[in-house]
mmCIF file of N, CA and C in Angstrom:
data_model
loop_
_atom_site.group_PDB
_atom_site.id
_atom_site.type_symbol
_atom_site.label_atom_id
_atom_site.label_comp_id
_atom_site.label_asym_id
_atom_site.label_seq_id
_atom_site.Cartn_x
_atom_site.Cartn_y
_atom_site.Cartn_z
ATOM 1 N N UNK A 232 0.841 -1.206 0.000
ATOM 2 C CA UNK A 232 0.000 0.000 0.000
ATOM 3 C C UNK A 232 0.877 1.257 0.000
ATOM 4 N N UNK A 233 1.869 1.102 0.828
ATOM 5 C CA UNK A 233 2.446 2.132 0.774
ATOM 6 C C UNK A 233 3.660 2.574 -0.860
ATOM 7 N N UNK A 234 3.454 2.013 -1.896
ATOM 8 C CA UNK A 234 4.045 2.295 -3.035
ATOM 9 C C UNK A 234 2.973 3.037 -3.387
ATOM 10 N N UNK A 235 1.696 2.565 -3.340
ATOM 11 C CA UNK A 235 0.333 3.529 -3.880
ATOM 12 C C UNK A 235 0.666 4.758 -3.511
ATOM 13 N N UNK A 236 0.768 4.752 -2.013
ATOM 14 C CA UNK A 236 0.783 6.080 -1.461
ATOM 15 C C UNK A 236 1.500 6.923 -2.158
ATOM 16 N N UNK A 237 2.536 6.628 -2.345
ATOM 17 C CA UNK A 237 3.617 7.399 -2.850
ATOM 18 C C UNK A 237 3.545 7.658 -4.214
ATOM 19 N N UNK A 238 3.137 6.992 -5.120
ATOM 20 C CA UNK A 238 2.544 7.038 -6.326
ATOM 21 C C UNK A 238 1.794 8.006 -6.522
ATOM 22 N N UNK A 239 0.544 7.864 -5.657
ATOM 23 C CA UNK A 239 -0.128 8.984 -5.622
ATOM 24 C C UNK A 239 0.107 10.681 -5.398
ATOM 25 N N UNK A 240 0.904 10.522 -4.373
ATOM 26 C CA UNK A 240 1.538 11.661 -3.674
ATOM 27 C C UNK A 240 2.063 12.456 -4.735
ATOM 28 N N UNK A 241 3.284 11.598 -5.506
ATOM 29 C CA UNK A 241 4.291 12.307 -5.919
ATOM 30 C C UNK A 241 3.965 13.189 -7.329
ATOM 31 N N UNK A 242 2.657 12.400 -8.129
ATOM 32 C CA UNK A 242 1.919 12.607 -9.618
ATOM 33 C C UNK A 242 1.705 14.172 -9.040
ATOM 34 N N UNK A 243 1.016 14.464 -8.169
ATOM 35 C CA UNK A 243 0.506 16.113 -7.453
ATOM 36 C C UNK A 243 1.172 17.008 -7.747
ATOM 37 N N UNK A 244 2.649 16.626 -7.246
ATOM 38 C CA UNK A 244 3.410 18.050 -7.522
ATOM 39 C C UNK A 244 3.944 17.654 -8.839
ATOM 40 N N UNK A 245 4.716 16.676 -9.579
ATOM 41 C CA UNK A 245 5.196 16.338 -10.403
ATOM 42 C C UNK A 245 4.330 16.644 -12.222
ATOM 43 N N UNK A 246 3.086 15.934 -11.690
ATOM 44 C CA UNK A 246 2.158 16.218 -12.612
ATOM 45 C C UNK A 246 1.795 17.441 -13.406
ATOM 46 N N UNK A 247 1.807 18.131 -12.149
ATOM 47 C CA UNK A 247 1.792 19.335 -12.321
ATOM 48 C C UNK A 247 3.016 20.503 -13.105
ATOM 49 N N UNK A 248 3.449 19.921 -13.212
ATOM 50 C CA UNK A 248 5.299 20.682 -14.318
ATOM 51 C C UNK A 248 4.725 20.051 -15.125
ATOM 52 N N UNK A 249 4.635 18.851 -15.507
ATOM 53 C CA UNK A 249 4.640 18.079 -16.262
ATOM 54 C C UNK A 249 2.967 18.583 -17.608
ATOM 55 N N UNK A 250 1.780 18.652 -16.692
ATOM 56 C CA UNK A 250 1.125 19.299 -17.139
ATOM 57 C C UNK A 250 1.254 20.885 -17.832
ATOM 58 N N UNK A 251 2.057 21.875 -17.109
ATOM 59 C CA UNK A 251 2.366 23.082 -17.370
ATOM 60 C C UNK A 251 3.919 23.353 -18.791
ATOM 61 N N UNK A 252 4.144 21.754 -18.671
ATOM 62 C CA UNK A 252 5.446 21.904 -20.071
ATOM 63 C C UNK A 252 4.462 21.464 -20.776
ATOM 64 N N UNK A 253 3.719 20.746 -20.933
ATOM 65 C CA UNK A 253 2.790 20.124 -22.223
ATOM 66 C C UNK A 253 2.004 21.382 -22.419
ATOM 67 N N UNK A 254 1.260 22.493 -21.621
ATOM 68 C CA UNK A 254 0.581 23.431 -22.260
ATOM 69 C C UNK A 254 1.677 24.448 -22.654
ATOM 70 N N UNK A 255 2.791 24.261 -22.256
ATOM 71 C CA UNK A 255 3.551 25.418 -23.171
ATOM 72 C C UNK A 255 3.606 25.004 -24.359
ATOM 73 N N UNK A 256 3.744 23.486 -24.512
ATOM 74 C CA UNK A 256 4.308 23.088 -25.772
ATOM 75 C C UNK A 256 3.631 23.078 -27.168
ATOM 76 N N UNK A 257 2.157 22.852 -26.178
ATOM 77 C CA UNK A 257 0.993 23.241 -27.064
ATOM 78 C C UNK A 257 0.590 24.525 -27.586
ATOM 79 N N UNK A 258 1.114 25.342 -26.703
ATOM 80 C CA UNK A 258 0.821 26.706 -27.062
ATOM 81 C C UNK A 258 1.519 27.227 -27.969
ATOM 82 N N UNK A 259 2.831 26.372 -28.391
ATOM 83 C CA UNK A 259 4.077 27.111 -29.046
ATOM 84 C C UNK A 259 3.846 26.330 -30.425
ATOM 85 N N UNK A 260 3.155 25.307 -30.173
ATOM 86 C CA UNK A 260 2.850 24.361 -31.569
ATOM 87 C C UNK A 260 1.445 25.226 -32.550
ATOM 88 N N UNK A 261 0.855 25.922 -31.572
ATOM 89 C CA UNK A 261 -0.490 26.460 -32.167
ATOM 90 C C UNK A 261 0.462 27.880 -32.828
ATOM 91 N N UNK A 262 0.985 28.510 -31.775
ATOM 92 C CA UNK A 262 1.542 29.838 -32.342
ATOM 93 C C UNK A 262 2.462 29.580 -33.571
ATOM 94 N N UNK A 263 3.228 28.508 -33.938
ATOM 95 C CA UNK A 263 3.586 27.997 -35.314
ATOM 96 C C UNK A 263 3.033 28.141 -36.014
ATOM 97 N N UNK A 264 2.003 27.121 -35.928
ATOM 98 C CA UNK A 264 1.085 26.926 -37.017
ATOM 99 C C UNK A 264 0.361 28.010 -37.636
ATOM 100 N N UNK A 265 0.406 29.150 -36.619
ATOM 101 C CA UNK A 265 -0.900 29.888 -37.267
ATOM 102 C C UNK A 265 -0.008 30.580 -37.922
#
């Protein structure tokens, strides 16, 4: 259980960069394109 835990835990903060480089990346792929 306690690997879950930590699994869980760590996606929160991690996820979160991780989420915020993918919308840059998206944002920089749209500003290309257009």
């Amino acid at each position: 259980v306690t690997e879950g835990h930590l699994h869980e835990g760590l996606p929160s903060l991690h996820g979160k960069r991780l989420l915020h480089l993918l919308l840059q990346l998206c944002l920089r792929q749209v500003h290309l394109s257009t």
